[in-house]
Amino acid sequence: MKRIDWNALDEGERAAVLQRPVQAVSDAVRSGVAAIFDAVVADGDAALRACTRQFDGVMLDDFEVDVVEFDAARASVSAEVQAAIDEAAGRIEAFHRAGIAAPYEVETAPGLRCERVQRPIARVGLYVPAGSAPLPSTALMLTIPARLAGCIEIILCTPPRKDGTADPAVLLAARQAPGVRVFKLGGAQAIAAMAVGTERVPRCDKLFGPGNGWVDEAKRQALQRPGGIAIDMPAGPSEVLVIADAGADPAFVASDLLSQAEHGPDSQVLLVSDSDALLDAVAVEVDAQLAQLPRAAIATQALSASRLVWVRDITQAIEVSDAYAPEHLILAVREPRAWLERVHNAGSIFLGDWTPEALGDYCSGSNHVLPTGGAARAWSGLSVASFQKAITVQDATRAGIAAAGPCAATLAHAEGLQAHARAVELRLERAA
Amino acid sequence: MKRIDWNALDEGERAAVLQRPVQAVSDAVRSGVAAIFDAVVADGDAALRACTRQFDGVMLDDFEVDVVEFDAARASVSAEVQAAIDEAAGRIEAFHRAGIAAPYEVETAPGLRCERVQRPIARVGLYVPAGSAPLPSTALMLTIPARLAGCIEIILCTPPRKDGTADPAVLLAARQAPGVRVFKLGGAQAIAAMAVGTERVPRCDKLFGPGNGWVDEAKRQALQRPGGIAIDMPAGPSEVLVIADAGADPAFVASDLLSQAEHGPDSQVLLVSDSDALLDAVAVEVDAQLAQLPRAAIATQALSASRLVWVRDITQAIEVSDAYAPEHLILAVREPRAWLERVHNAGSIFLGDWTPEALGDYCSGSNHVLPTGGAARAWSGLSVASFQKAITVQDATRAGIAAAGPCAATLAHAEGLQAHARAVELRLERAA
């Protein structure tokens, strides 16, 4: 792991330290995804079958998981894992339910009411990857807020296994939305199917979920299509930034860095500390713990691009973090709550020594679908609101148009929009 | 205006009636915008100067509006318009302030707190078009929620006039965000400047505002760049769908259709009614009112693509509207509030005979930057939340990790992520 003294760097060098490896989409991925979209538009399910044979190595006649497969999934997942899924679901639901926005209303003039109401997005498309490992936790993070939002049709795609079935734990987790329809489709073809619609896969209004570069590019291309399809956020490699002071436990910090690093060789790991001794101790601990990990090869690759950054104090550490805008930020400092207000850019924050990122990944209750790649500057992690849209409503009486109409007419004339003015003035004449 | 009997149509014909003219981005626009981005990345302000000379026909050395120009603007706008801007701003602020989300917190297990807090997006870039007319109202709709959100830097671009100044009313409205920096830049070059950053124009985290096809394409290309820049929503031609019953006033309805039609030749106008007599009367009124409009040529073009749709009853009218998902929906029916719950897809709704769309365009208090082109299925109009992002926070004590940790460890093992499990188990051992 590369050791850096932040205060020995000039501005350009600092920017370089915080630079993520450019996730430049290769022309091959871009044109590959475009070709998949073209094929799905032209040939529908037949194109999905061809892609699934080519990319997943399995020939499927029907992609949809039926009741027999759902029942088999329930039978094959251990009671311990089922209980853990239920327990996690309970906490995720409790937290997400608290975030359901209430409608509101303001009388902005006598006789003029303005309101904002929420409506579920009718058809949502969820993607649960299974790249290096199937992720039932992601199915929980997508289906629970979709159900709480009241979405009418919930479609979930996840790649088929070699035997043509879906991961049973993913299916069990998906049933947190009881009416969910699960299709065994992976990668760009899954996104294209939900964006475009085929004979069997409904066209969705908004697409959700993480994925690899192909999935991310497919979501971006979906956004370019006419009809106003939406996506949750851009998806990139997972990342953590840990701020640790001299009092932090080096073993805990090392375990947090490693749990990020094992995600994939492109995972981003940064440790920022004002303590040289802590940085030394964590480096030693990382090596010790790494030796015991089954996914050590992946973690080692990720760590090779990681950085240990020495800063003057925790104030400066927060500045470094805000400039980086990490997906996950761990504040392994004394009195972490005192620093919370200073943080402006992060997807999710983990306070103190006893809150590992892994807790939020599974079952603290917060959502683990979070902005990566610096997107935390402008994007939020998923919530129930991500599965709804708001509609404003205005309701004027004769008194209302009399009160607010003249202002509208004046501005309409000022903008040279006489028909706008006329629509108001006509009513003002009649209301008088 | 084309008259249609909805119940005489088959499914395909119905879809065709609700089909918007495909806003297919031409290859020329796509590559033109890409070339502007390349030039701005390579040459910064020099590229902006060249574009401004080419597209706006004016040579500007410095784009930024200075205090002298702001003062001159104030002196040149009539007292009546200034008062209308202030009055509109008051109502817009009152309504938007009511929508500021409160943070919330849930104890999801003993010793485990989850929270969601809001942070302003630090640097926002606003675009105020001035195509057929400068739009001070749009400046209000963008600057007021940005200020309420607490954005630190508010950048606003609007095209220069032929004499090199900005529209004074736009400048006055922009000052609703007192620290706003206004740059006289239009079209794709304005968007590229705010997305990329130049010597003088700061790089922004999120871009807002309506615009023509070039602006929309530039916002889409901004979204494709690395770094996680966000945009408010896709932008398309403005549109209204009016549902009117036999009791509606044909003159009012005609004036609403015309105030939409005057926006531009590509504006979309639909009238849906269960009354043949009303449809007849509106058609007569449209012709009569059209004759008096300065922008009659534009409105006539828009009306040529508009449709009068006869339906069986208001229930069916709502179904037609939901399938279309209009930006603006006027419910010119008796007891409009009784129908409100049935509407699922719309940007903003105007209830009854006394609430013209023009009221919402200027000063009812709601935002007029709304989803178009069917995007109302999944996108919301602007609110303070559009200028903020949310961060989740979790805070576990030893008791908290003891309560929730075993569940996390079980799921981590099930997903084959041993380092995740280890980060939890290490703490469980020490917490015991």
XYZ file of N, CA and C in Angstrom, chain A residues 15 78 91:
9
model
N -4.461 16.143 -6.306
C -5.538 15.717 -7.200
C -5.248 14.326 -7.761
N -30.437 -22.543 3.776
C -30.404 -22.983 5.170
C -31.295 -22.095 6.034
N -34.957 -4.760 9.549
C -34.295 -3.484 9.838
C -34.306 -2.557 8.628
